[in-house]
Coordinates of C-alpha atoms in Angstrom, one line a residue:
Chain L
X1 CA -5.3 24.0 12.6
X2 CA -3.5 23.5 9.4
X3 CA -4.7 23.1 6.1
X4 CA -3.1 19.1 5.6
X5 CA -4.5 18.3 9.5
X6 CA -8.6 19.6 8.3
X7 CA -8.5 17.8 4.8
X8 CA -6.9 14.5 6.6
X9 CA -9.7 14.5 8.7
X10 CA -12.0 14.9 6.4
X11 CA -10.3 12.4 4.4
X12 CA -10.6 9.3 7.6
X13 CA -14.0 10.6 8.0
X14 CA -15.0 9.9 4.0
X15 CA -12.7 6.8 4.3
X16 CA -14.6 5.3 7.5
X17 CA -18.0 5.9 5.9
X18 CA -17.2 4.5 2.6
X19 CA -16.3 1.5 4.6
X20 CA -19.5 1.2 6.8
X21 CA -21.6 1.4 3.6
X22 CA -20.3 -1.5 1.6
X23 CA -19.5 -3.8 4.7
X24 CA -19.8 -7.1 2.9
X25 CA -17.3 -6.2 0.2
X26 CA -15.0 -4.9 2.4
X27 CA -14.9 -7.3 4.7
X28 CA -14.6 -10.2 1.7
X29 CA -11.5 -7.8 1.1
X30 CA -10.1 -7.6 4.4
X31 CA -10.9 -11.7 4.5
X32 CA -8.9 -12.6 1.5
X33 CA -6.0 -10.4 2.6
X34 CA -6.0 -12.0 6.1
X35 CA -6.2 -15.3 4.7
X36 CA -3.4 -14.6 1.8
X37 CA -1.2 -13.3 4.8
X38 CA -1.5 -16.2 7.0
X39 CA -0.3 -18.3 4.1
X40 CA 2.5 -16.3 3.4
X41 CA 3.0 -15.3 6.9
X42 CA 3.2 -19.3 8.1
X43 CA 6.1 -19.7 5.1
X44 CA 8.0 -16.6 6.8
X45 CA 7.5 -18.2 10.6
X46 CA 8.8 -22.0 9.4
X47 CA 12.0 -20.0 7.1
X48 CA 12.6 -18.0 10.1
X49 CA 12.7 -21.0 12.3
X50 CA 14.7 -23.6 10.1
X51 CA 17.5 -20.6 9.4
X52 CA 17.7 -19.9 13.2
X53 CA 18.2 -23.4 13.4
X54 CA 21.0 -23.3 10.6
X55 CA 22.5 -20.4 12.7
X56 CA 22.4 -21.9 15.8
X57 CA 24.0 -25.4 14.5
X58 CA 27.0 -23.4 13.2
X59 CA 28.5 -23.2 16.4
X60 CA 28.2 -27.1 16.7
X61 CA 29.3 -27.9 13.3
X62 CA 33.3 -29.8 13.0
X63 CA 35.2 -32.5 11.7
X64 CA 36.0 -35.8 13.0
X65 CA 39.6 -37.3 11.0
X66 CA 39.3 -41.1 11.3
X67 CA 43.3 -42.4 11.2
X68 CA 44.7 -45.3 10.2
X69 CA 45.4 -47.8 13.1
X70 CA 48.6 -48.2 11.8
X71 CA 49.3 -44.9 12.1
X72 CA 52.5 -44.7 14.5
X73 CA 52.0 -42.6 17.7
X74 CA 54.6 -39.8 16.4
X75 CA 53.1 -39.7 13.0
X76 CA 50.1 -38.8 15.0
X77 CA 51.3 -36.0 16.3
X78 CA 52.7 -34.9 13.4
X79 CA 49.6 -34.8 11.8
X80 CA 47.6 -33.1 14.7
X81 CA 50.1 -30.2 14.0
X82 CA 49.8 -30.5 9.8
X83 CA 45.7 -30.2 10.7
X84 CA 46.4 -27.3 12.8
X85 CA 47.7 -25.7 10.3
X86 CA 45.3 -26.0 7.8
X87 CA 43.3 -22.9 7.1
X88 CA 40.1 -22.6 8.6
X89 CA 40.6 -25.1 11.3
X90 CA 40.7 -23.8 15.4
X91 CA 41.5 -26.3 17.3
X92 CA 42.6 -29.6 16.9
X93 CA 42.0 -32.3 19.7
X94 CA 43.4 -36.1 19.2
X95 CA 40.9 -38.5 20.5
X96 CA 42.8 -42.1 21.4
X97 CA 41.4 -45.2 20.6
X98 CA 41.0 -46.0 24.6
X99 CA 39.3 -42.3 24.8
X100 CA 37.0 -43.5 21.8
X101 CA 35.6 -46.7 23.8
X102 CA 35.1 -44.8 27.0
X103 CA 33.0 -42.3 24.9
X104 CA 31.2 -45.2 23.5
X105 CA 30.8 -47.0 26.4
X106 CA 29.4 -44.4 28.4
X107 CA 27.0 -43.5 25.3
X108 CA 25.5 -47.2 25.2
X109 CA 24.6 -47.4 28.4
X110 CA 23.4 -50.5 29.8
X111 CA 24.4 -52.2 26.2
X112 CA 27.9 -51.6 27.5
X113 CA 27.9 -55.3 28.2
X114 CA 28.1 -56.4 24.3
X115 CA 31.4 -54.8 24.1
X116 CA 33.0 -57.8 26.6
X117 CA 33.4 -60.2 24.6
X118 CA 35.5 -58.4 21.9
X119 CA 39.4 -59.1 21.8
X120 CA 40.2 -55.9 21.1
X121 CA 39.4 -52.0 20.6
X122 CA 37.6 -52.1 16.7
X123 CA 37.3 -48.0 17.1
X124 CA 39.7 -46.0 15.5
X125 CA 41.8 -42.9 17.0
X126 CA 40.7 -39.8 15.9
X127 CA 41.4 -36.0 15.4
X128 CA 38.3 -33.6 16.2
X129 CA 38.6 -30.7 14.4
X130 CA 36.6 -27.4 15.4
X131 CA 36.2 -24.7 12.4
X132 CA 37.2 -21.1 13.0
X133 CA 34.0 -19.0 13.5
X134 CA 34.4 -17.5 9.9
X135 CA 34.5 -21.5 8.4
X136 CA 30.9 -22.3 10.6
X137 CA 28.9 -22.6 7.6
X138 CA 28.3 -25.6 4.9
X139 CA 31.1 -23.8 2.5
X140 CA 33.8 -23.3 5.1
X141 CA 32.4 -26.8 6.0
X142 CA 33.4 -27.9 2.8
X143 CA 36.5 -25.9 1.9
X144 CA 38.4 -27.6 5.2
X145 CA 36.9 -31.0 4.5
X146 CA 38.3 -30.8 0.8
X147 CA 41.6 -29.4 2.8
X148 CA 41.5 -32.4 5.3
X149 CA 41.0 -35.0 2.5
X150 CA 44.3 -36.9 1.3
X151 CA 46.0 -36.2 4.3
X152 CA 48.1 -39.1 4.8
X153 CA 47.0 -40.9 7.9
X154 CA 43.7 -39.6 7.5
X155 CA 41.5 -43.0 6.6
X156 CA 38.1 -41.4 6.7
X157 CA 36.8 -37.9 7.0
X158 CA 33.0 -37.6 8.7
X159 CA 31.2 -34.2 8.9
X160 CA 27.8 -32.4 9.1
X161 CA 28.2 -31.2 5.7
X162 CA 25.6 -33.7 4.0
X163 CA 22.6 -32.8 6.1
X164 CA 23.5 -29.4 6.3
X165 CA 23.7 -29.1 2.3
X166 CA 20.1 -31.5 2.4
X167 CA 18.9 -29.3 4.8
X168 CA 19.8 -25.6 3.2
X169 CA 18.2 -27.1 0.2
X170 CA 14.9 -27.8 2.1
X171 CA 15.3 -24.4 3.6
X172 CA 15.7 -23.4 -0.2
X173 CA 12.8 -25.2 -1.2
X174 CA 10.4 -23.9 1.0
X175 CA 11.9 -20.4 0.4
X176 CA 11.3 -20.4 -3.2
X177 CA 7.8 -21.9 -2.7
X178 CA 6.9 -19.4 -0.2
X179 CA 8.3 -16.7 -2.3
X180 CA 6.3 -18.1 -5.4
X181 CA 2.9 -18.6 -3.4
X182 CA 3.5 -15.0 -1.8
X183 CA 4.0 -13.4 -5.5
X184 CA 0.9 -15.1 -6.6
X185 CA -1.2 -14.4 -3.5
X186 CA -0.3 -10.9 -3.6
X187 CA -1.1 -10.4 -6.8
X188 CA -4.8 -12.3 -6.2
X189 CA -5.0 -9.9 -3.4
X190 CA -4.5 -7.0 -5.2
X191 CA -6.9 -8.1 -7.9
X192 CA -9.9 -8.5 -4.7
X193 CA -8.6 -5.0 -3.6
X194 CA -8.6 -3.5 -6.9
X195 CA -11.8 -4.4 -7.7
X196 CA -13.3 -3.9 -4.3
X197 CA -11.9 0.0 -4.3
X198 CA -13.4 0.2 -8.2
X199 CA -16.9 -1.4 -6.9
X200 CA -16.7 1.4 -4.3
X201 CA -15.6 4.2 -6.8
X202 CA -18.7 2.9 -8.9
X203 CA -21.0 3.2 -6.1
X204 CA -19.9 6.7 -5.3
X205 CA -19.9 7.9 -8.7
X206 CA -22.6 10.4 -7.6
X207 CA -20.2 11.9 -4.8
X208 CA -17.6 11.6 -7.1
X209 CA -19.4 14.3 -9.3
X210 CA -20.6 16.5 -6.9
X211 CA -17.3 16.6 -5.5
X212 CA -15.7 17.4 -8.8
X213 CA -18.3 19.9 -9.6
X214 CA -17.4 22.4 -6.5
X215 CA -13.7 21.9 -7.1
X216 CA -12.4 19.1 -5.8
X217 CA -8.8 17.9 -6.7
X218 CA -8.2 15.0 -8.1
X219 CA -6.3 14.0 -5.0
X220 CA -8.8 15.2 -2.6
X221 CA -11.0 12.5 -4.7
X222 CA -8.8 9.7 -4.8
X223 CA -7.5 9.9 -1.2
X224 CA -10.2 8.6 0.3
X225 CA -10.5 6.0 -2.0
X226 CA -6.5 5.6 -1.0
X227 CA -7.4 5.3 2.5
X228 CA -10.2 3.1 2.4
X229 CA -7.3 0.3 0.4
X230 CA -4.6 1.1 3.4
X231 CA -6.9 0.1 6.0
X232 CA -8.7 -3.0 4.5
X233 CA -5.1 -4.0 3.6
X234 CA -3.9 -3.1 7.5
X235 CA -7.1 -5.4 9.3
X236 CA -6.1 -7.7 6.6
X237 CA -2.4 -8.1 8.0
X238 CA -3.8 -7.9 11.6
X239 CA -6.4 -10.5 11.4
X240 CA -3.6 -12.7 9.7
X241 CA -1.4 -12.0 12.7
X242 CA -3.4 -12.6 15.4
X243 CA -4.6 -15.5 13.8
X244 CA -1.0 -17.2 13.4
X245 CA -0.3 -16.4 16.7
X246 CA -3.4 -18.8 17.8
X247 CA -2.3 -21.5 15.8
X248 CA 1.1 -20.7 16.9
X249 CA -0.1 -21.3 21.1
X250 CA -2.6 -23.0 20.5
X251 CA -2.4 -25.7 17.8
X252 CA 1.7 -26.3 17.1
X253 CA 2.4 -27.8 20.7
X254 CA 0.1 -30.8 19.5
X255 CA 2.7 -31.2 16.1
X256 CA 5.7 -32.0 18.6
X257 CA 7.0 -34.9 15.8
X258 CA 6.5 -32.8 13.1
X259 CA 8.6 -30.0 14.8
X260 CA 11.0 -32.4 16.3
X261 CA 11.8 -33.6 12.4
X262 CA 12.2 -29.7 11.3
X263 CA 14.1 -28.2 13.9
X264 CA 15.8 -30.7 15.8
X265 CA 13.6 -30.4 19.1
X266 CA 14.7 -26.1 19.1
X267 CA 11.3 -24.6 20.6
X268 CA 10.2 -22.6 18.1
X269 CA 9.9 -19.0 17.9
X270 CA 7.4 -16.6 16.9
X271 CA 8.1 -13.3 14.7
X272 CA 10.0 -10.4 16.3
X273 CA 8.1 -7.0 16.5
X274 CA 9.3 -5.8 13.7
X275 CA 8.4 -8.9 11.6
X276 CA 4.7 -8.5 12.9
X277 CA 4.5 -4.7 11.9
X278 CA 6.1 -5.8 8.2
X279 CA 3.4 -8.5 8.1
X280 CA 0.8 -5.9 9.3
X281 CA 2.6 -3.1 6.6
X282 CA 2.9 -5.8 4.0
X283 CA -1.3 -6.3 4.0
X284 CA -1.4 -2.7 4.2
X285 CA 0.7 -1.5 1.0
X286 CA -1.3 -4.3 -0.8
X287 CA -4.3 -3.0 0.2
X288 CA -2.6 0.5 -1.1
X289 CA -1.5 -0.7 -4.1
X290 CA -4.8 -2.3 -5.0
X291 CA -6.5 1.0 -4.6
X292 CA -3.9 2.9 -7.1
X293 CA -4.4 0.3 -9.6
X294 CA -8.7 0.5 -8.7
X295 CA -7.9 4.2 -9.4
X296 CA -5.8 4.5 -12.4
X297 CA -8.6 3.6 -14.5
X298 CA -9.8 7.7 -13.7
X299 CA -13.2 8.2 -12.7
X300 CA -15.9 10.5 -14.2
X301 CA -15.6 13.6 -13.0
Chain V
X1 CA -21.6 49.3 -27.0
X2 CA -24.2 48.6 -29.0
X3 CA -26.5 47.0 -26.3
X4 CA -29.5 48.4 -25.3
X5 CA -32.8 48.1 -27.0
X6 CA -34.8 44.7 -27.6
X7 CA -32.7 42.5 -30.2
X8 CA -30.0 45.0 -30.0
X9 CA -27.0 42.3 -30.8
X10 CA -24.4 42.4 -28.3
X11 CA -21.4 42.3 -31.4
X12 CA -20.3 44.8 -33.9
X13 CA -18.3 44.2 -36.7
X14 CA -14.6 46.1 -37.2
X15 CA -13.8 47.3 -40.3
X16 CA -12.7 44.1 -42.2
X17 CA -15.9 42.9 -41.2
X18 CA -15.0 40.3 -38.5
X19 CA -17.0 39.9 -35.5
X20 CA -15.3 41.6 -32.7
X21 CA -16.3 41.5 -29.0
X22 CA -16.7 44.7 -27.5
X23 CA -15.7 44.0 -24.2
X24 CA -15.6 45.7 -20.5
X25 CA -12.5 45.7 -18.4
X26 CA -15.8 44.3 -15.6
X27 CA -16.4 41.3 -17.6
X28 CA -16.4 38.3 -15.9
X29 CA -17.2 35.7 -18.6
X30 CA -16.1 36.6 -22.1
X31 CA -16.6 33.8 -25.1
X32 CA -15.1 34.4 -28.4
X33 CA -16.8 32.2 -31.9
X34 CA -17.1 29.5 -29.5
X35 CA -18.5 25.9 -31.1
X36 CA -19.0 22.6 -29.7
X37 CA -19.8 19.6 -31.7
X38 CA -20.7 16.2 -30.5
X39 CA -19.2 13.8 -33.4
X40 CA -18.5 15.4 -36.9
X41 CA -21.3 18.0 -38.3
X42 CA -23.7 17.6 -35.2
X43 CA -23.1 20.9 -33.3
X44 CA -24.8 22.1 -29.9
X45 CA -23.1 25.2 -30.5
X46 CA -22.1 27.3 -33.0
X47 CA -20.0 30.4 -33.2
X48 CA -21.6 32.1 -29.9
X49 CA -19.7 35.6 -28.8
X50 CA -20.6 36.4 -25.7
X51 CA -19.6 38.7 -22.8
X52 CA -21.0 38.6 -19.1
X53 CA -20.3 41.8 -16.6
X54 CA -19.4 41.0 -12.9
X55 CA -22.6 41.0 -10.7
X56 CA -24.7 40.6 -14.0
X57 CA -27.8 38.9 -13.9
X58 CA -28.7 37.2 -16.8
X59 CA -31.4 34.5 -18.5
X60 CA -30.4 31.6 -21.1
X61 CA -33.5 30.9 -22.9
X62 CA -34.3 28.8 -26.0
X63 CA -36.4 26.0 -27.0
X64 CA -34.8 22.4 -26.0
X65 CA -31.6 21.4 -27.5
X66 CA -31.3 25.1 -28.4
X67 CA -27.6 24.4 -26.3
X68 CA -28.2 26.1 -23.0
X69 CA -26.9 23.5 -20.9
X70 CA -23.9 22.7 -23.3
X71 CA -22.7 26.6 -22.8
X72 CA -23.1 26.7 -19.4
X73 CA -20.6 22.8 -18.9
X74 CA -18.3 24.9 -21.4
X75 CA -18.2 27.7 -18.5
X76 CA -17.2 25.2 -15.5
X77 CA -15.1 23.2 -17.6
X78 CA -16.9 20.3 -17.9
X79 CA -17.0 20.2 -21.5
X80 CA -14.5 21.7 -23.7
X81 CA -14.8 23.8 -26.8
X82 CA -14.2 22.7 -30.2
X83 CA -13.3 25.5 -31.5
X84 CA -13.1 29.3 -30.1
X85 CA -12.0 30.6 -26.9
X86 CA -13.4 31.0 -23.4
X87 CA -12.2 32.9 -20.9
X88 CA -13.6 32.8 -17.3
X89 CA -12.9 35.2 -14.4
X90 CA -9.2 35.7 -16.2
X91 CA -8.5 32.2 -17.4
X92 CA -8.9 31.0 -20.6
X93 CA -10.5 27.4 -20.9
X94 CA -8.6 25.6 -23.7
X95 CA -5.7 26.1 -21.7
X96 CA -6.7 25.3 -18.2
X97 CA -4.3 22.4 -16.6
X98 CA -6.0 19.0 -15.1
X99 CA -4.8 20.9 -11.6
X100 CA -6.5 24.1 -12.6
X101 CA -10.3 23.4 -13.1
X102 CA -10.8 22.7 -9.6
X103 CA -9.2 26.1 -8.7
X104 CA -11.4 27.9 -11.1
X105 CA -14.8 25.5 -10.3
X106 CA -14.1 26.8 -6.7
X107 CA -15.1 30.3 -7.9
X108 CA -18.2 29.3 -9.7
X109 CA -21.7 27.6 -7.7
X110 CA -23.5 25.5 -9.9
X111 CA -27.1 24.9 -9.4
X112 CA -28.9 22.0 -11.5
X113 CA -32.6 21.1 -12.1
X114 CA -32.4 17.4 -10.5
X115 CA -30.5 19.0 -7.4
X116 CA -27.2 16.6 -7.3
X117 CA -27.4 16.3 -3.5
X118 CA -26.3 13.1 -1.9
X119 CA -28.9 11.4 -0.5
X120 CA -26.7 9.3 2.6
X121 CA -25.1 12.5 3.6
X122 CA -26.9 15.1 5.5
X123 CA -28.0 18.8 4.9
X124 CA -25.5 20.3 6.2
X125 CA -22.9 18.0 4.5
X126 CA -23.9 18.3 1.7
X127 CA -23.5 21.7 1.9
X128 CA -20.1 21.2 3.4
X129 CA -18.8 19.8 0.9
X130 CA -18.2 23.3 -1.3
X131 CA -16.0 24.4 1.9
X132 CA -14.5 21.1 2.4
X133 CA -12.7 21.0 -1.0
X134 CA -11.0 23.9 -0.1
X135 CA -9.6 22.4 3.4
X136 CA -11.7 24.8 5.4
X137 CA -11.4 24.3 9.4
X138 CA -14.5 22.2 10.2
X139 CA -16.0 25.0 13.2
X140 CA -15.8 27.1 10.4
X141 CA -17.6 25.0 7.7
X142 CA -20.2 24.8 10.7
X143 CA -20.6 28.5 11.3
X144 CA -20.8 29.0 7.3
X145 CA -23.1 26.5 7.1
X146 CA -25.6 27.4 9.6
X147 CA -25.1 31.0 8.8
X148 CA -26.4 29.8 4.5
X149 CA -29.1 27.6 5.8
X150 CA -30.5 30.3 8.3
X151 CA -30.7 32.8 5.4
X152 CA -32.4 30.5 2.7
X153 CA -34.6 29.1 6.2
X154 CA -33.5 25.9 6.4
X155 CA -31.4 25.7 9.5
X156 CA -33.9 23.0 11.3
X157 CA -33.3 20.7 8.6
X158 CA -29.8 20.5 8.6
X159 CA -29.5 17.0 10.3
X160 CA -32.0 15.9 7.9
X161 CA -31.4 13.7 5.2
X162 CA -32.1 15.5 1.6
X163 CA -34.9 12.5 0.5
X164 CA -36.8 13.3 3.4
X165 CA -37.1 17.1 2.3
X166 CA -39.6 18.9 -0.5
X167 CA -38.5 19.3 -4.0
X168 CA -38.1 23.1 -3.0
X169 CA -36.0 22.7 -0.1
X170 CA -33.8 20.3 -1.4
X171 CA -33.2 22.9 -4.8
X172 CA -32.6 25.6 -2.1
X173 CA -29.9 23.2 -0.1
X174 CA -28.6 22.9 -3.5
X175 CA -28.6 26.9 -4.2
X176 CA -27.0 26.7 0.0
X177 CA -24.3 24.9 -1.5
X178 CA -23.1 26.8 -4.9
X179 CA -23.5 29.8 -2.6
X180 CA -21.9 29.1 0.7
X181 CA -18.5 29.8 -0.7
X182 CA -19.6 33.3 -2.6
X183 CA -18.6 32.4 -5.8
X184 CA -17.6 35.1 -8.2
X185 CA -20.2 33.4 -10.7
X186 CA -23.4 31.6 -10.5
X187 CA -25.0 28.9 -13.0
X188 CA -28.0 27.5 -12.7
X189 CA -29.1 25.0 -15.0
X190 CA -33.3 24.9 -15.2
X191 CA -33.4 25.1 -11.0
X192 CA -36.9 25.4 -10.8
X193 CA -37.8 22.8 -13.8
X194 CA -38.8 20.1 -10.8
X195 CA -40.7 22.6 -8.8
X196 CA -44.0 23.3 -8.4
X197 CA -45.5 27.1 -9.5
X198 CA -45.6 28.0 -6.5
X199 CA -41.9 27.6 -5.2
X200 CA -40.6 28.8 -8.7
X201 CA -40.3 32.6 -7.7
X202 CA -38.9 31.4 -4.2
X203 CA -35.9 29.7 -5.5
X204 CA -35.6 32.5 -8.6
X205 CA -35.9 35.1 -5.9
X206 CA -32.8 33.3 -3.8
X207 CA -30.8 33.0 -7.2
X208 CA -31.3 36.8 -8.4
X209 CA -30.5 38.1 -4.6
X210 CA -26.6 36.3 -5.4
X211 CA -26.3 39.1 -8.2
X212 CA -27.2 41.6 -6.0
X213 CA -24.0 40.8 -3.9
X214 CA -21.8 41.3 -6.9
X215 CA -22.1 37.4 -8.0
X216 CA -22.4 37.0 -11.8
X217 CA -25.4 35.0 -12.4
X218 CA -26.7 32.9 -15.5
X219 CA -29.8 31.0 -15.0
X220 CA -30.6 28.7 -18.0
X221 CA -34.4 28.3 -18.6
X222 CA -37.5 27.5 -20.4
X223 CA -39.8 29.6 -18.7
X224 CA -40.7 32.7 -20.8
X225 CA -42.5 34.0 -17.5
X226 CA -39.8 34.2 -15.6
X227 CA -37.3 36.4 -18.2
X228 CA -40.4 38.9 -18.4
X229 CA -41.0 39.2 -14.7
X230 CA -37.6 39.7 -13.7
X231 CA -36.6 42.1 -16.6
X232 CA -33.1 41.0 -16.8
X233 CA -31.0 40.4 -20.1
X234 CA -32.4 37.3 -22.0
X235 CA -29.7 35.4 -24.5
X236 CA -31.9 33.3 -26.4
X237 CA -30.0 30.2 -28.2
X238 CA -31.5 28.3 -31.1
X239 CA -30.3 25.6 -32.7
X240 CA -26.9 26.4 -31.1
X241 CA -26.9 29.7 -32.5
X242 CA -27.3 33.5 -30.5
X243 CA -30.7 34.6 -32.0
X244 CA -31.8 37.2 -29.7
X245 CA -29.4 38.9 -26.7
X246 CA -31.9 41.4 -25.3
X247 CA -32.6 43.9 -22.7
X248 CA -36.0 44.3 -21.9
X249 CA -37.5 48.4 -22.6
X250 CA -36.0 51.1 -20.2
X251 CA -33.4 48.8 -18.2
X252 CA -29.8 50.3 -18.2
X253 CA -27.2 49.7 -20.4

């Protein structure tokens, strides 16, 4: 057996016993980890979600060119090719003012009826305009709606591109916020580690000696110590996983308004594998970088 | 060499009148005008020239404070000198590297008088630990282990915790431990100053038998008894000064 394979064991071995014999602390550790991770970890789930959403709304997202009713029939078509034209745009479809009642009258329904007694057709013809793939997002949104606008014949232009701007800034929003309370939660949490590893190097300030005295490294010292941070940090993560995934089964199914109003009645989803092991990872390099910063401070020795 | 009779001094002087060290090519501790001071003016050491032969056996006496202890930290490194040189099995102190005191403590057992076992860990891991610094496979830390405990009779109590164990055996799992790696030197710092009379000459018989396997040893003691019934070289230190470096009547040079 190699060299690196004996001292790692030793290593787990020193690491698992220095955990059993302060169980309170660590577990306060791994606690306040798990708890700092489901924080951040529930800001990571709703970003995913609501840029999915974003994603997935691209497809969907075009322009609707309201034209002038006096608009003669050839200017019409003159202007369906000038759209087509424009850079950005697909396809170009004219809807008729007949088309545009049928579409409205099938959408009401039963209040179909209150459209009887009018004399004549108030809706206006218009052009839908579907974006090139490249143009499905709120600039290319903009760019052809700025393109569009001025076009003569062209009384009204309606698009997505206000609730998608309102809603990338709430996506924004609750990016910065969970990138704020994730700085300051992780730098709480490396404070609890830190000073949970240095409670532990206190404590084993005798074995610390002893060790030193028959020629221990400084590594083989701190190692350990090392160890003991990576898998307080690790639980940490884990308990913060499995914990969002309950309230993920368990409790969001009774929110169905709440998630309606965020993502537009898409069923959520929950994190990829590899988003669960950079949670887990996450709460395990804090746990690692609490126990360097325990362990800079040096040790008697 | 100048040593032999009682208070023979273990220094000449050259011809300018500087104190020279005579030394052996065999020497495995050698100390030139070594000091240590704690704070300005308040010395625990002061200009000590010493040399110690491979497989020597030798006694630190002198009253309390006289700076036994202080020299033998200097030897493993755990104190530095403020002024002089020291150089231990080939290495010279001062100039040790933070990654090179291990290397050299793992060629020197130290034995104190309050033990320094860990009391959560058990015999035989605490005796481990000398072999587990230095990555040894764990069968044979085992074998080693049992083979050290067997031979100082402690073998049955190597599951046991060391609180549960005499004074004596827990300074002879402490001796287990500086020894289980055959170190090229052995320090002992007052090992049987917690003992009882009667388990004095056991653990000083266990420490002198290291020297008779080549191991240099320096035992650091009070006990006047002990240099006379061994009849070993006594350095006596006073005040932080060599006073007396002495071979007792009719033992070789």
């Amino acid at each position: 057996m190699s060299r690196s394979l004996v001292q790692l064991g030793y290593f787990t071995r020193t690491a698992l016993r220095g955990l059993r014999s302060s169980p309170i602390t660590s577990a306060i550790a791994v606690i306040t980890i798990g708890v700092s991770l489901v924080l951040v970890g529930a800001f990571m789930l709703l970003l995913g979600n609501m840029e999915g959403l974003l994603d997935r709304f691209g497809d969907d997202l075009y322009v609707t060119a309201y034209l002038d009713d006096a608009l003669a029939a050839e200017d019409q078509r003159a202007l369906v090719e000038l759209v087509t034209t424009v850079e950005g745009v697909e396809h170009v479809r004219m809807v008729s003012k007949e088309e545009a009642l049928e579409r409205f009258r099938a959408g009401v329904g039963r209040g179909a009826a209150l459209l009887e007694g009018l004399d004549e057709n108030p809706l206006p013809a218009s052009l839908e305009i579907t974006l090139a793939p490249a143009r499905r997002t709120s600039d290319g949104l903009r760019i052809v709606v700025e393109s569009l606008d001025g076009l003569p014949g062209v009384a009204d232009l309606a698009s997505g591109q206000d609730w998608v701007e309102g809603y990338l800034r709430a996506v924004a929003l609750i990016r910065g916020v969970g990138i704020g309370l994730g700085v300051i939660l992780a730098l709480a949490t490396l404070l609890i580690v830190a000073n949970t590893i240095r409670l532990a190097v206190l404590a084993r300030d005798d074995e610390i000696e002893i060790l030193a005295l028959v020629g221990a490294s400084r590594a083989f010292v701190a190692v350990p110590f090392l160890l003991e941070g990576l898998v307080q940090g690790a639980a940490g993560g884990a308990a913060a996983l499995v914990l969002l995934l309950g309230i993920f089964h368990l409790v969001l199914p009774g929110f169905e308004f709440g998630l309606e109003f965020l993502l537009g009645g898409v069923a959520p989803r929950f994190f990829s594998g590899a988003e669960a092991a950079a949670l887990v990872g996450g709460g395990a390099s804090l746990g690692l970088f609490g126990s360097v910063a325990a362990l800079s401070g040096g040790w008697r020795a | 060499m100048t040593r032999g009779g009682r208070s023979s001094r273990f220094w000449s002087r050259d011809r300018r009148g500087v104190p020279a060290l005579e030394s052996r090519g065999d020497a495995a501790i050698r100390m030139f005008h070594v000091s240590k001071a704690y704070g300005a003016g308040s010395f625990a050491l002061r200009d000590v020239s010493l040399e110690f032969r491979k497989g020597e056996f030798v006694f630190l006496t002198g009253p309390s404070g006289a700076g036994k202890t202080t020299l033998l930290k200097l030897l493993f490194s755990a104190e530095q000198p403020s002024e002089g040189q020291i150089v231990v099995l080939g290495r010279n102190i001062a100039r040790l590297g933070r990654t090179a005191v291990p290397l050299l403590r793992r060629r020197i057992g130290v034995v104190f008088q309050d033990f320094k076992l860990l009391p959560r860990r058990t015999v035989e891991e605490n005796v481990a630990l000398s072999l587990d610094v230095v990555g040894t496979p764990r069968r044979a830390v085992r074998q080693k282990v049992f083979a050290i405990l067997k031979q100082l009779g402690l073998q049955h109590r190597r599951y046991h915790h060391p609180l549960s164990l005499s004074g004596g055996e827990q300074q002879r799992i402490a001796i287990a431990r500086a020894l289980v790696n055959e170190p090229e030197i052995l320090l002992a710092d007052e090992p049987t100053g917690n003992l009882d009379p009667d388990l004095t000459l056991d653990i000083m018989d266990l420490i002198a038998s290291a020297a008779t396997r080549g191991t240099t040893v320096i035992v650091a003691t009070h006990e006047l008894s002990l240099v006379s019934r061994y009849g070993k070289r006594a350095v006596r230190l006073d005040g932080g000064g060599v006073v007396e470096d002495s071979l007792p009547p009719g033992a070789p040079a």
